[in-house]
PDB file of C-alpha atoms in Angstrom:
ATOM      1  CA  MET A 300     158.605  99.699  82.113  1.00  0.00           C
ATOM      2  CA  ALA A 301     160.457  97.992  79.269  1.00  0.00           C
ATOM      3  CA  ASP A 302     159.658  99.137  75.747  1.00  0.00           C
ATOM      4  CA  TYR A 303     159.245  95.758  74.061  1.00  0.00           C
ATOM      5  CA  GLU A 304     158.161  97.224  70.737  1.00  0.00           C
ATOM      6  CA  ARG A 305     161.395  99.189  70.547  1.00  0.00           C
ATOM      7  CA  GLN A 306     163.322  96.024  71.420  1.00  0.00           C
ATOM      8  CA  LYS A 307     161.600  94.149  68.596  1.00  0.00           C
ATOM      9  CA  MET A 308     162.386  96.943  66.168  1.00  0.00           C
ATOM     10  CA  ASN A 309     166.067  97.055  67.171  1.00  0.00           C
ATOM     11  CA  ALA A 310     166.409  93.285  66.764  1.00  0.00           C
ATOM     12  CA  ALA A 311     164.744  93.371  63.349  1.00  0.00           C
ATOM     13  CA  VAL A 312     166.778  96.305  62.054  1.00  0.00           C
ATOM     14  CA  GLU A 313     170.066  94.717  63.133  1.00  0.00           C
ATOM     15  CA  ALA A 314     169.188  91.341  61.582  1.00  0.00           C
ATOM     16  CA  ALA A 315     168.193  93.094  58.352  1.00  0.00           C
ATOM     17  CA  ARG A 316     171.807  94.219  57.964  1.00  0.00           C
ATOM     18  CA  TYR A 317     172.672  90.615  57.078  1.00  0.00           C
ATOM     19  CA  VAL A 318     170.349  90.658  54.065  1.00  0.00           C
ATOM     20  CA  LYS A 319     172.404  91.192  50.913  1.00  0.00           C
ATOM     21  CA  ASP A 320     171.522  92.087  47.350  1.00  0.00           C
ATOM     22  CA  GLY A 321     170.217  89.170  45.284  1.00  0.00           C
ATOM     23  CA  MET A 322     169.253  86.985  48.242  1.00  0.00           C
ATOM     24  CA  ILE A 323     166.166  84.807  48.559  1.00  0.00           C
ATOM     25  CA  ILE A 324     164.823  85.628  52.026  1.00  0.00           C
ATOM     26  CA  GLY A 325     162.385  83.673  54.177  1.00  0.00           C
ATOM     27  CA  LEU A 326     160.057  85.970  56.106  1.00  0.00           C
ATOM     28  CA  GLY A 327     158.418  84.876  59.341  1.00  0.00           C
ATOM     29  CA  THR A 328     155.028  85.724  60.772  1.00  0.00           C
ATOM     30  CA  GLY A 329     154.311  87.860  63.822  1.00  0.00           C
ATOM     31  CA  THR A 330     154.804  91.249  65.399  1.00  0.00           C
ATOM     32  CA  THR A 331     158.609  91.222  65.268  1.00  0.00           C
ATOM     33  CA  SER A 332     158.605  90.209  61.603  1.00  0.00           C
ATOM     34  CA  TYR A 333     156.528  93.322  60.895  1.00  0.00           C
ATOM     35  CA  TYR A 334     159.508  95.501  61.795  1.00  0.00           C
ATOM     36  CA  LEU A 335     161.817  93.372  59.648  1.00  0.00           C
ATOM     37  CA  ILE A 336     159.574  93.660  56.595  1.00  0.00           C
ATOM     38  CA  ARG A 337     159.238  97.392  57.090  1.00  0.00           C
ATOM     39  CA  GLU A 338     163.032  97.785  57.286  1.00  0.00           C
ATOM     40  CA  LEU A 339     163.606  95.630  54.202  1.00  0.00           C
ATOM     41  CA  GLY A 340     160.987  97.646  52.344  1.00  0.00           C
ATOM     42  CA  ARG A 341     162.810 100.840  53.274  1.00  0.00           C
ATOM     43  CA  ARG A 342     166.088  99.453  51.925  1.00  0.00           C
ATOM     44  CA  VAL A 343     164.396  98.322  48.705  1.00  0.00           C
ATOM     45  CA  LYS A 344     162.969 101.792  48.178  1.00  0.00           C
ATOM     46  CA  GLU A 345     165.886 103.928  49.368  1.00  0.00           C
ATOM     47  CA  LYS A 346     168.943 101.753  48.688  1.00  0.00           C
ATOM     48  CA  GLY A 347     167.824  99.792  45.622  1.00  0.00           C
ATOM     49  CA  LEU A 348     168.105  96.443  47.408  1.00  0.00           C
ATOM     50  CA  HIS A 349     167.005  93.530  45.193  1.00  0.00           C
ATOM     51  CA  ILE A 350     165.683  90.515  47.099  1.00  0.00           C
ATOM     52  CA  THR A 351     163.004  87.870  46.662  1.00  0.00           C
ATOM     53  CA  ALA A 352     160.868  86.889  49.644  1.00  0.00           C
ATOM     54  CA  VAL A 353     159.299  83.559  50.563  1.00  0.00           C
ATOM     55  CA  CYS A 354     156.475  84.267  53.012  1.00  0.00           C
ATOM     56  CA  THR A 355     155.242  82.003  55.798  1.00  0.00           C
ATOM     57  CA  SER A 356     151.652  83.278  55.901  1.00  0.00           C
ATOM     58  CA  LYS A 357     149.080  85.234  53.950  1.00  0.00           C
ATOM     59  CA  ARG A 358     149.435  88.086  56.442  1.00  0.00           C
ATOM     60  CA  THR A 359     153.180  88.253  55.866  1.00  0.00           C
ATOM     61  CA  GLU A 360     152.697  88.143  52.101  1.00  0.00           C
ATOM     62  CA  GLU A 361     150.256  91.056  52.208  1.00  0.00           C
ATOM     63  CA  LEU A 362     152.632  93.092  54.350  1.00  0.00           C
ATOM     64  CA  ALA A 363     155.597  92.271  52.113  1.00  0.00           C
ATOM     65  CA  ARG A 364     153.710  93.396  49.008  1.00  0.00           C
ATOM     66  CA  GLU A 365     152.642  96.609  50.739  1.00  0.00           C
ATOM     67  CA  ASN A 366     156.328  97.323  51.409  1.00  0.00           C
ATOM     68  CA  GLY A 367     157.417  96.709  47.831  1.00  0.00           C
ATOM     69  CA  LEU A 368     159.053  93.285  48.192  1.00  0.00           C
ATOM     70  CA  SER A 369     159.077  90.713  45.390  1.00  0.00           C
ATOM     71  CA  ILE A 370     157.302  87.482  46.395  1.00  0.00           C
ATOM     72  CA  THR A 371     157.664  83.861  45.293  1.00  0.00           C
ATOM     73  CA  ASP A 372     156.437  80.481  46.520  1.00  0.00           C
ATOM     74  CA  SER A 373     158.408  78.436  43.998  1.00  0.00           C
ATOM     75  CA  ILE A 374     162.198  78.199  44.230  1.00  0.00           C
ATOM     76  CA  GLN A 375     164.805  75.920  42.648  1.00  0.00           C
ATOM     77  CA  SER A 376     167.623  76.480  45.151  1.00  0.00           C
ATOM     78  CA  ASN A 377     167.618  76.802  48.927  1.00  0.00           C
ATOM     79  CA  ILE A 378     166.517  80.003  50.628  1.00  0.00           C
ATOM     80  CA  ASP A 379     169.630  82.018  51.493  1.00  0.00           C
ATOM     81  CA  LEU A 380     168.447  83.276  54.869  1.00  0.00           C
ATOM     82  CA  THR A 381     165.252  83.077  56.908  1.00  0.00           C
ATOM     83  CA  ILE A 382     164.601  85.652  59.619  1.00  0.00           C
ATOM     84  CA  ASP A 383     161.739  84.913  61.990  1.00  0.00           C
ATOM     85  CA  GLY A 384     160.592  85.508  65.537  1.00  0.00           C
ATOM     86  CA  ALA A 385     160.078  83.029  68.373  1.00  0.00           C
ATOM     87  CA  ASP A 386     157.757  82.662  71.333  1.00  0.00           C
ATOM     88  CA  GLN A 387     160.403  81.167  73.618  1.00  0.00           C
ATOM     89  CA  ILE A 388     164.047  80.042  73.336  1.00  0.00           C
ATOM     90  CA  ASN A 389     166.047  77.786  75.640  1.00  0.00           C
ATOM     91  CA  LEU A 390     169.775  78.006  76.375  1.00  0.00           C
ATOM     92  CA  TYR A 391     170.523  75.443  73.648  1.00  0.00           C
ATOM     93  CA  GLY A 392     168.813  77.426  70.909  1.00  0.00           C
ATOM     94  CA  THR A 393     165.634  75.358  70.667  1.00  0.00           C
ATOM     95  CA  LEU A 394     162.631  77.482  69.749  1.00  0.00           C
ATOM     96  CA  ILE A 395     158.938  77.344  70.527  1.00  0.00           C
ATOM     97  CA  LYS A 396     157.069  78.853  67.590  1.00  0.00           C
ATOM     98  CA  GLY A 397     153.513  78.986  66.346  1.00  0.00           C
ATOM     99  CA  GLY A 398     151.930  81.647  68.509  1.00  0.00           C
ATOM    100  CA  GLY A 399     150.956  83.424  65.306  1.00  0.00           C
ATOM    101  CA  GLY A 400     149.456  80.271  63.821  1.00  0.00           C
ATOM    102  CA  ALA A 401     151.977  79.752  61.001  1.00  0.00           C
ATOM    103  CA  LEU A 402     154.263  77.076  62.447  1.00  0.00           C
ATOM    104  CA  LEU A 403     153.991  74.578  59.563  1.00  0.00           C
ATOM    105  CA  ARG A 404     155.001  77.029  56.851  1.00  0.00           C
ATOM    106  CA  GLU A 405     157.583  78.571  59.168  1.00  0.00           C
ATOM    107  CA  LYS A 406     159.236  75.188  59.680  1.00  0.00           C
ATOM    108  CA  ILE A 407     159.135  74.329  55.968  1.00  0.00           C
ATOM    109  CA  VAL A 408     160.789  77.635  55.098  1.00  0.00           C
ATOM    110  CA  ALA A 409     163.382  77.377  57.889  1.00  0.00           C
ATOM    111  CA  TYR A 410     164.247  73.772  57.003  1.00  0.00           C
ATOM    112  CA  ASN A 411     164.880  74.753  53.383  1.00  0.00           C
ATOM    113  CA  SER A 412     167.122  77.693  54.300  1.00  0.00           C
ATOM    114  CA  ARG A 413     170.895  77.821  54.431  1.00  0.00           C
ATOM    115  CA  GLU A 414     170.603  79.747  57.705  1.00  0.00           C
ATOM    116  CA  MET A 415     167.877  80.857  60.094  1.00  0.00           C
ATOM    117  CA  TYR A 416     168.183  83.929  62.313  1.00  0.00           C
ATOM    118  CA  VAL A 417     165.766  84.638  65.152  1.00  0.00           C
ATOM    119  CA  ILE A 418     164.651  88.128  66.198  1.00  0.00           C
ATOM    120  CA  VAL A 419     163.157  88.579  69.672  1.00  0.00           C
ATOM    121  CA  ASP A 420     162.684  91.000  72.534  1.00  0.00           C
ATOM    122  CA  SER A 421     164.274  90.511  75.957  1.00  0.00           C
ATOM    123  CA  ARG A 422     161.435  88.317  77.306  1.00  0.00           C
ATOM    124  CA  LYS A 423     161.947  85.353  74.997  1.00  0.00           C
ATOM    125  CA  ILE A 424     165.176  83.652  76.150  1.00  0.00           C
ATOM    126  CA  GLU A 425     164.159  81.364  79.019  1.00  0.00           C
ATOM    127  CA  THR A 426     167.021  80.294  81.266  1.00  0.00           C
ATOM    128  CA  GLU A 427     165.145  77.991  83.664  1.00  0.00           C
ATOM    129  CA  HIS A 428     161.576  77.135  82.678  1.00  0.00           C
ATOM    130  CA  PHE A 429     161.545  76.450  78.947  1.00  0.00           C
ATOM    131  CA  GLY A 430     158.075  75.307  77.953  1.00  0.00           C
ATOM    132  CA  THR A 431     156.000  77.716  80.009  1.00  0.00           C
ATOM    133  CA  PHE A 432     154.770  79.223  76.741  1.00  0.00           C
ATOM    134  CA  PRO A 433     151.996  76.941  75.405  1.00  0.00           C
ATOM    135  CA  LEU A 434     153.393  74.627  72.725  1.00  0.00           C
ATOM    136  CA  PRO A 435     151.437  74.939  69.446  1.00  0.00           C
ATOM    137  CA  VAL A 436     150.725  71.759  67.499  1.00  0.00           C
ATOM    138  CA  GLU A 437     149.098  71.863  64.060  1.00  0.00           C
ATOM    139  CA  ILE A 438     146.523  69.092  63.593  1.00  0.00           C
ATOM    140  CA  VAL A 439     144.147  68.000  60.835  1.00  0.00           C
ATOM    141  CA  PRO A 440     140.422  68.745  61.317  1.00  0.00           C
ATOM    142  CA  PHE A 441     139.367  65.092  60.891  1.00  0.00           C
ATOM    143  CA  LEU A 442     138.661  63.629  64.372  1.00  0.00           C
ATOM    144  CA  HIS A 443     140.515  66.601  65.806  1.00  0.00           C
ATOM    145  CA  MET A 444     139.101  66.176  69.315  1.00  0.00           C
ATOM    146  CA  LYS A 445     140.575  62.664  69.468  1.00  0.00           C
ATOM    147  CA  THR A 446     143.939  64.128  68.496  1.00  0.00           C
ATOM    148  CA  VAL A 447     143.568  66.742  71.236  1.00  0.00           C
ATOM    149  CA  GLU A 448     142.821  63.960  73.738  1.00  0.00           C
ATOM    150  CA  ASN A 449     145.952  62.089  72.678  1.00  0.00           C
ATOM    151  CA  LEU A 450     148.047  65.222  73.111  1.00  0.00           C
ATOM    152  CA  LYS A 451     146.796  65.553  76.690  1.00  0.00           C
ATOM    153  CA  ASN A 452     148.837  62.478  77.594  1.00  0.00           C
ATOM    154  CA  PHE A 453     151.944  64.670  77.339  1.00  0.00           C
ATOM    155  CA  CYS A 454     150.853  67.754  79.289  1.00  0.00           C
ATOM    156  CA  LYS A 455     148.557  69.040  82.004  1.00  0.00           C
ATOM    157  CA  LYS A 456     146.110  70.753  79.619  1.00  0.00           C
ATOM    158  CA  THR A 457     145.529  71.114  75.872  1.00  0.00           C
ATOM    159  CA  ASP A 458     143.282  73.760  74.313  1.00  0.00           C
ATOM    160  CA  LEU A 459     141.968  73.899  70.779  1.00  0.00           C
ATOM    161  CA  ARG A 460     142.874  77.401  69.617  1.00  0.00           C
ATOM    162  CA  ARG A 461     139.980  79.736  68.899  1.00  0.00           C
ATOM    163  CA  THR A 462     139.578  83.237  67.488  1.00  0.00           C
ATOM    164  CA  ASP A 463     138.410  86.257  69.468  1.00  0.00           C
ATOM    165  CA  LYS A 464     134.897  85.433  68.234  1.00  0.00           C
ATOM    166  CA  GLY A 465     135.073  81.948  69.735  1.00  0.00           C
ATOM    167  CA  GLU A 466     135.397  80.156  66.402  1.00  0.00           C
ATOM    168  CA  ILE A 467     138.008  77.462  65.794  1.00  0.00           C
ATOM    169  CA  PHE A 468     141.205  79.044  64.488  1.00  0.00           C
ATOM    170  CA  VAL A 469     142.020  77.751  60.995  1.00  0.00           C
ATOM    171  CA  THR A 470     145.561  77.966  59.632  1.00  0.00           C
ATOM    172  CA  ASP A 471     146.451  79.019  56.088  1.00  0.00           C
ATOM    173  CA  ASN A 472     146.747  75.288  55.371  1.00  0.00           C
ATOM    174  CA  GLY A 473     143.175  74.577  56.493  1.00  0.00           C
ATOM    175  CA  ASN A 474     144.263  72.879  59.723  1.00  0.00           C
ATOM    176  CA  TYR A 475     143.628  73.531  63.427  1.00  0.00           C
ATOM    177  CA  ILE A 476     146.056  74.311  66.247  1.00  0.00           C
ATOM    178  CA  ALA A 477     146.139  72.708  69.683  1.00  0.00           C
ATOM    179  CA  ASP A 478     148.037  74.594  72.401  1.00  0.00           C
ATOM    180  CA  MET A 479     149.708  72.321  74.951  1.00  0.00           C
ATOM    181  CA  HIS A 480     150.214  73.760  78.440  1.00  0.00           C
ATOM    182  CA  MET A 481     153.270  72.411  80.235  1.00  0.00           C
ATOM    183  CA  GLU A 482     155.295  73.358  83.269  1.00  0.00           C
ATOM    184  CA  ARG A 483     158.600  72.615  81.559  1.00  0.00           C
ATOM    185  CA  ILE A 484     160.008  70.842  78.495  1.00  0.00           C
ATOM    186  CA  GLU A 485     163.026  68.809  79.579  1.00  0.00           C
ATOM    187  CA  ASP A 486     163.810  67.010  76.302  1.00  0.00           C
ATOM    188  CA  PRO A 487     162.415  68.926  73.298  1.00  0.00           C
ATOM    189  CA  VAL A 488     163.885  66.520  70.727  1.00  0.00           C
ATOM    190  CA  ASP A 489     162.210  63.483  72.285  1.00  0.00           C
ATOM    191  CA  LEU A 490     158.949  65.382  72.793  1.00  0.00           C
ATOM    192  CA  GLU A 491     158.833  66.507  69.165  1.00  0.00           C
ATOM    193  CA  GLN A 492     159.371  62.959  67.924  1.00  0.00           C
ATOM    194  CA  SER A 493     156.732  61.560  70.282  1.00  0.00           C
ATOM    195  CA  LEU A 494     154.094  64.121  69.307  1.00  0.00           C
ATOM    196  CA  LYS A 495     154.715  63.681  65.584  1.00  0.00           C
ATOM    197  CA  SER A 496     154.068  59.948  65.962  1.00  0.00           C
ATOM    198  CA  ILE A 497     150.423  60.683  66.862  1.00  0.00           C
ATOM    199  CA  PRO A 498     148.110  60.248  63.838  1.00  0.00           C
ATOM    200  CA  GLY A 499     146.470  63.591  63.105  1.00  0.00           C
ATOM    201  CA  VAL A 500     149.474  65.691  64.119  1.00  0.00           C
ATOM    202  CA  VAL A 501     150.832  67.632  61.142  1.00  0.00           C
ATOM    203  CA  GLU A 502     153.674  69.571  62.775  1.00  0.00           C
ATOM    204  CA  VAL A 503     154.968  70.584  66.199  1.00  0.00           C
ATOM    205  CA  GLY A 504     156.092  74.083  67.167  1.00  0.00           C
ATOM    206  CA  LEU A 505     159.497  72.931  68.417  1.00  0.00           C
ATOM    207  CA  PHE A 506     162.422  74.016  66.238  1.00  0.00           C
ATOM    208  CA  ASN A 507     165.373  71.856  67.267  1.00  0.00           C
ATOM    209  CA  GLY A 508     168.813  72.529  65.792  1.00  0.00           C
ATOM    210  CA  ILE A 509     167.545  74.860  63.072  1.00  0.00           C
ATOM    211  CA  ALA A 510     168.399  78.421  64.153  1.00  0.00           C
ATOM    212  CA  LYS A 511     171.974  79.723  63.835  1.00  0.00           C
ATOM    213  CA  ARG A 512     171.802  83.187  65.419  1.00  0.00           C
ATOM    214  CA  ILE A 513     169.589  85.066  67.862  1.00  0.00           C
ATOM    215  CA  PHE A 514     169.111  88.825  67.780  1.00  0.00           C
ATOM    216  CA  GLU A 515     167.793  89.918  71.171  1.00  0.00           C
ATOM    217  CA  GLY A 516     166.665  93.519  71.023  1.00  0.00           C
ATOM    218  CA  THR A 517     167.336  95.930  73.852  1.00  0.00           C
ATOM    219  CA  GLU A 518     166.020  99.451  74.243  1.00  0.00           C
ATOM    220  CA  ASN A 519     169.282 100.925  72.970  1.00  0.00           C
ATOM    221  CA  GLY A 520     170.565  98.212  70.663  1.00  0.00           C
ATOM    222  CA  CYS A 521     170.796  94.460  70.237  1.00  0.00           C
ATOM    223  CA  ASN A 522     172.583  91.433  71.708  1.00  0.00           C
ATOM    224  CA  ILE A 523     173.661  88.906  69.095  1.00  0.00           C
ATOM    225  CA  TYR A 524     174.112  85.250  70.038  1.00  0.00           C
ATOM    226  CA  LYS A 525     175.428  82.417  67.906  1.00  0.00           C
ATOM    227  CA  ILE A 526     174.042  78.933  68.467  1.00  0.00           C
ATOM    228  CA  THR A 527     176.620  76.154  68.743  1.00  0.00           C
ATOM    229  CA  GLN A 528     176.495  72.526  69.847  1.00  0.00           C
ATOM    230  CA  LYS A 529     177.222  73.766  73.375  1.00  0.00           C
ATOM    231  CA  GLY A 530     174.310  76.218  73.357  1.00  0.00           C
ATOM    232  CA  ILE A 531     173.881  79.938  72.815  1.00  0.00           C
ATOM    233  CA  GLU A 532     176.978  82.126  73.114  1.00  0.00           C
ATOM    234  CA  LYS A 533     177.048  85.917  73.012  1.00  0.00           C
ATOM    235  CA  GLU A 534     178.777  87.051  69.843  1.00  0.00           C
ATOM    236  CA  GLU A 535     178.534  90.817  70.121  1.00  0.00           C
ATOM    237  CA  THR A 536     176.440  93.701  71.403  1.00  0.00           C
ATOM    238  CA  TYR A 537     175.305  96.458  69.085  1.00  0.00           C
ATOM    239  CA  PHE A 538     174.387  99.886  70.436  1.00  0.00           C
ATOM    240  CA  ASP A 539     172.185 102.254  68.480  1.00  0.00           C
ATOM    241  CA  HIS A 540     173.821 105.617  68.911  1.00  0.00           C
TER     242      HIS A 540
END
Protein backbone atom coordinates (compact mmCIF):
# COMPACT_ATOMS: atom_id res chain seq x y z
CA MET A 1 0.00 0.00 0.00
CA ALA A 2 1.29 3.46 -0.91
CA ASP A 3 2.45 5.67 1.94
CA TYR A 4 0.71 8.91 0.98
CA GLU A 5 1.78 10.76 4.11
CA ARG A 6 5.41 10.10 3.25
CA GLN A 7 4.75 11.29 -0.30
CA LYS A 8 3.25 14.52 1.02
CA MET A 9 6.22 15.05 3.30
CA ASN A 10 8.74 14.47 0.50
CA ALA A 11 6.94 16.92 -1.79
CA ALA A 12 6.80 19.56 0.94
CA VAL A 13 10.44 19.18 1.97
CA GLU A 14 11.65 19.44 -1.63
CA ALA A 15 9.52 22.52 -2.35
CA ALA A 16 10.79 24.14 0.85
CA ARG A 17 14.28 24.15 -0.66
CA TYR A 18 13.12 26.95 -2.97
CA VAL A 19 12.34 29.22 -0.02
CA LYS A 20 15.18 31.71 0.42
CA ASP A 21 16.14 34.09 3.19
CA GLY A 22 14.11 37.31 3.26
CA MET A 23 11.20 35.99 1.21
CA ILE A 24 7.51 36.68 1.78
CA ILE A 25 5.90 33.24 1.54
CA GLY A 26 2.26 32.33 0.96
CA LEU A 27 1.24 29.27 2.96
CA GLY A 28 -1.64 27.06 1.87
CA THR A 29 -4.14 25.12 3.93
CA GLY A 30 -4.39 21.35 4.25
CA THR A 31 -2.55 18.21 5.22
CA THR A 32 0.34 18.65 2.78
CA SER A 33 0.89 22.25 3.88
CA TYR A 34 1.36 20.93 7.42
CA TYR A 35 4.58 19.23 6.36
CA LEU A 36 5.75 22.38 4.58
CA ILE A 37 5.19 24.56 7.64
CA ARG A 38 6.94 22.06 9.85
CA GLU A 39 9.96 22.00 7.52
CA LEU A 40 10.11 25.79 7.29
CA GLY A 41 9.89 25.99 11.07
CA ARG A 42 12.82 23.61 11.35
CA ARG A 43 14.90 25.77 9.01
CA VAL A 44 13.98 28.92 10.94
CA LYS A 45 15.08 27.32 14.19
CA GLU A 46 18.15 25.39 13.00
CA LYS A 47 19.40 27.42 10.02
CA GLY A 48 18.37 30.95 11.01
CA LEU A 49 16.08 31.35 8.00
CA HIS A 50 14.26 34.70 8.01
CA ILE A 51 10.92 34.68 6.19
CA THR A 52 7.50 36.29 6.56
CA ALA A 53 4.40 34.18 5.98
CA VAL A 54 1.00 35.13 4.59
CA CYS A 55 -1.48 32.47 5.72
CA THR A 56 -4.59 31.32 3.88
CA SER A 57 -6.58 30.23 6.94
CA LYS A 58 -6.77 30.54 10.69
CA ARG A 59 -5.63 26.93 11.01
CA THR A 60 -2.54 27.63 8.93
CA GLU A 61 -1.79 30.77 10.93
CA GLU A 62 -1.97 28.86 14.21
CA LEU A 63 0.33 26.16 12.88
CA ALA A 64 2.79 28.71 11.49
CA ARG A 65 2.99 30.50 14.84
CA GLU A 66 3.51 27.20 16.65
CA ASN A 67 6.49 26.56 14.36
CA GLY A 68 8.07 29.95 14.94
CA LEU A 69 7.20 31.69 11.66
CA SER A 70 6.60 35.44 11.42
CA ILE A 71 3.07 36.24 10.18
CA THR A 72 1.59 39.19 8.29
CA ASP A 73 -1.68 39.95 6.51
CA SER A 74 -0.60 43.33 5.17
CA ILE A 75 2.04 43.59 2.45
CA GLN A 76 3.18 46.38 0.12
CA SER A 77 4.84 44.23 -2.55
CA ASN A 78 3.84 40.93 -4.12
CA ILE A 79 4.34 37.65 -2.28
CA ASP A 80 7.58 36.08 -3.51
CA LEU A 81 6.37 32.49 -3.56
CA THR A 82 3.22 30.64 -2.54
CA ILE A 83 3.38 26.92 -1.84
CA ASP A 84 0.05 25.12 -1.51
CA GLY A 85 -1.57 21.76 -2.06
CA ALA A 86 -4.28 20.74 -4.52
CA ASP A 87 -7.16 18.30 -4.60
CA GLN A 88 -6.75 17.45 -8.28
CA ILE A 89 -4.58 18.61 -11.21
CA ASN A 90 -5.10 18.12 -14.93
CA LEU A 91 -2.40 17.71 -17.58
CA TYR A 92 -2.47 21.45 -18.33
CA GLY A 93 -1.75 22.47 -14.75
CA THR A 94 -5.27 23.55 -13.80
CA LEU A 95 -6.01 22.89 -10.14
CA ILE A 96 -9.11 22.01 -8.17
CA LYS A 97 -8.72 23.45 -4.68
CA GLY A 98 -10.93 24.11 -1.70
CA GLY A 99 -11.25 20.71 -0.08
CA GLY A 100 -9.96 22.29 3.10
CA GLY A 101 -12.45 25.15 2.89
CA ALA A 102 -9.98 27.98 2.25
CA LEU A 103 -10.26 28.46 -1.52
CA LEU A 104 -11.01 32.21 -1.49
CA ARG A 105 -7.99 33.18 0.58
CA GLU A 106 -5.87 30.62 -1.27
CA LYS A 107 -6.75 32.21 -4.61
CA ILE A 108 -6.17 35.75 -3.33
CA VAL A 109 -2.73 34.78 -2.03
CA ALA A 110 -1.80 32.83 -5.17
CA TYR A 111 -2.97 35.63 -7.48
CA ASN A 112 -0.79 38.14 -5.62
CA SER A 113 2.31 35.94 -5.76
CA ARG A 114 5.18 36.08 -8.21
CA GLU A 115 5.06 32.28 -8.39
CA MET A 116 2.91 29.45 -7.06
CA TYR A 117 4.23 25.94 -6.46
CA VAL A 118 1.94 22.99 -5.78
CA ILE A 119 2.80 20.10 -3.45
CA VAL A 120 0.85 16.85 -3.82
CA ASP A 121 1.01 13.10 -3.40
CA SER A 122 0.85 10.66 -6.33
CA ARG A 123 -2.98 10.52 -6.41
CA LYS A 124 -3.59 14.12 -7.44
CA ILE A 125 -2.51 14.38 -11.10
CA GLU A 126 -5.50 13.18 -13.14
CA THR A 127 -4.67 12.16 -16.69
CA GLU A 128 -8.16 11.29 -17.95
CA HIS A 129 -11.04 12.28 -15.67
CA PHE A 130 -10.29 15.75 -14.33
CA GLY A 131 -13.26 16.91 -12.28
CA THR A 132 -14.06 13.70 -10.44
CA PHE A 133 -13.09 15.47 -7.22
CA PRO A 134 -16.09 17.61 -6.14
CA LEU A 135 -15.54 21.23 -7.19
CA PRO A 136 -15.81 23.61 -4.20
CA VAL A 137 -17.58 26.92 -4.73
CA GLU A 138 -17.67 29.58 -2.00
CA ILE A 139 -21.07 31.28 -1.76
CA VAL A 140 -22.63 33.97 0.43
CA PRO A 141 -25.15 32.85 3.08
CA PHE A 142 -27.94 35.14 1.79
CA LEU A 143 -30.40 33.00 -0.24
CA HIS A 144 -27.73 30.32 -0.35
CA MET A 145 -30.13 27.53 -1.31
CA LYS A 146 -31.11 29.48 -4.44
CA THR A 147 -27.43 29.75 -5.31
CA VAL A 148 -27.04 26.00 -4.79
CA GLU A 149 -30.00 25.41 -7.12
CA ASN A 150 -28.40 27.59 -9.79
CA LEU A 151 -25.14 25.67 -9.49
CA LYS A 152 -27.01 22.42 -10.14
CA ASN A 153 -27.54 23.54 -13.73
CA PHE A 154 -23.85 22.80 -14.34
CA CYS A 155 -23.49 19.38 -12.69
CA LYS A 156 -25.32 16.23 -11.69
CA LYS A 157 -25.42 17.05 -7.95
CA THR A 158 -24.48 19.91 -5.61
CA ASP A 159 -24.15 19.54 -1.84
CA LEU A 160 -23.95 22.28 0.75
CA ARG A 161 -20.88 21.38 2.78
CA ARG A 162 -21.47 20.44 6.40
CA THR A 163 -19.30 19.64 9.41
CA ASP A 164 -19.05 16.23 11.06
CA LYS A 165 -21.78 17.41 13.44
CA GLY A 166 -24.14 18.11 10.54
CA GLU A 167 -23.90 21.89 10.81
CA ILE A 168 -23.31 24.11 7.78
CA PHE A 169 -19.58 24.58 7.24
CA VAL A 170 -18.63 28.26 7.56
CA THR A 171 -15.41 29.57 6.01
CA ASP A 172 -13.02 31.99 7.71
CA ASN A 173 -14.74 34.68 5.62
CA GLY A 174 -18.19 33.84 7.01
CA ASN A 175 -19.37 32.20 3.78
CA TYR A 176 -20.62 28.72 2.86
CA ILE A 177 -19.22 26.15 0.43
CA ALA A 178 -21.16 24.20 -2.18
CA ASP A 179 -19.49 21.06 -3.56
CA MET A 180 -20.35 20.35 -7.20
CA HIS A 181 -20.22 16.71 -8.29
CA MET A 182 -19.26 16.22 -11.93
CA GLU A 183 -18.14 13.36 -14.10
CA ARG A 184 -15.55 15.46 -15.91
CA ILE A 185 -14.56 19.10 -16.46
CA GLU A 186 -13.81 19.58 -20.15
CA ASP A 187 -13.24 23.36 -20.21
CA PRO A 188 -12.24 24.67 -16.76
CA VAL A 189 -11.73 28.25 -17.96
CA ASP A 190 -15.24 28.50 -19.40
CA LEU A 191 -16.75 26.76 -16.37
CA GLU A 192 -15.05 29.13 -13.94
CA GLN A 193 -16.32 32.17 -15.83
CA SER A 194 -19.85 30.77 -16.04
CA LEU A 195 -20.05 29.94 -12.33
CA LYS A 196 -18.67 33.32 -11.27
CA SER A 197 -21.44 35.02 -13.25
CA ILE A 198 -24.04 33.56 -10.85
CA PRO A 199 -25.09 36.11 -8.19
CA GLY A 200 -24.15 34.73 -4.78
CA VAL A 201 -20.99 32.98 -5.96
CA VAL A 202 -17.92 34.48 -4.30
CA GLU A 203 -15.16 32.29 -5.76
CA VAL A 204 -14.67 29.00 -7.60
CA GLY A 205 -12.09 26.36 -6.69
CA LEU A 206 -10.59 26.25 -10.19
CA PHE A 207 -7.08 27.70 -10.44
CA ASN A 208 -6.44 28.29 -14.14
CA GLY A 209 -3.00 29.42 -15.30
CA ILE A 210 -1.75 30.28 -11.81
CA ALA A 211 0.62 27.48 -10.75
CA LYS A 212 4.17 27.33 -12.16
CA ARG A 213 5.55 24.08 -10.71
CA ILE A 214 4.22 20.83 -9.28
CA PHE A 215 6.06 18.78 -6.69
CA GLU A 216 4.65 15.25 -6.75
CA GLY A 217 5.94 13.28 -3.80
CA THR A 218 6.96 9.66 -4.11
CA GLU A 219 7.89 7.28 -1.33
CA ASN A 220 11.60 7.79 -1.99
CA GLY A 221 11.71 11.31 -3.38
CA CYS A 222 9.83 13.76 -5.57
CA ASN A 223 8.96 14.37 -9.23
CA ILE A 224 9.12 18.02 -10.22
CA TYR A 225 7.05 19.31 -13.14
CA LYS A 226 7.06 22.75 -14.70
CA ILE A 227 3.82 24.10 -16.13
CA THR A 228 4.06 25.63 -19.61
CA GLN A 229 1.51 26.71 -22.20
CA LYS A 230 1.68 23.16 -23.58
CA GLY A 231 0.92 21.57 -20.21
CA ILE A 232 2.92 19.93 -17.45
CA GLU A 233 6.43 18.73 -18.31
CA LYS A 234 8.72 16.72 -16.05
CA GLU A 235 11.66 18.86 -15.02
CA GLU A 236 13.58 16.52 -12.75
CA THR A 237 13.28 13.69 -10.25
CA TYR A 238 14.75 13.99 -6.79
CA PHE A 239 15.62 10.89 -4.77
CA ASP A 240 15.95 11.02 -1.01
CA HIS A 241 19.00 8.93 -0.27
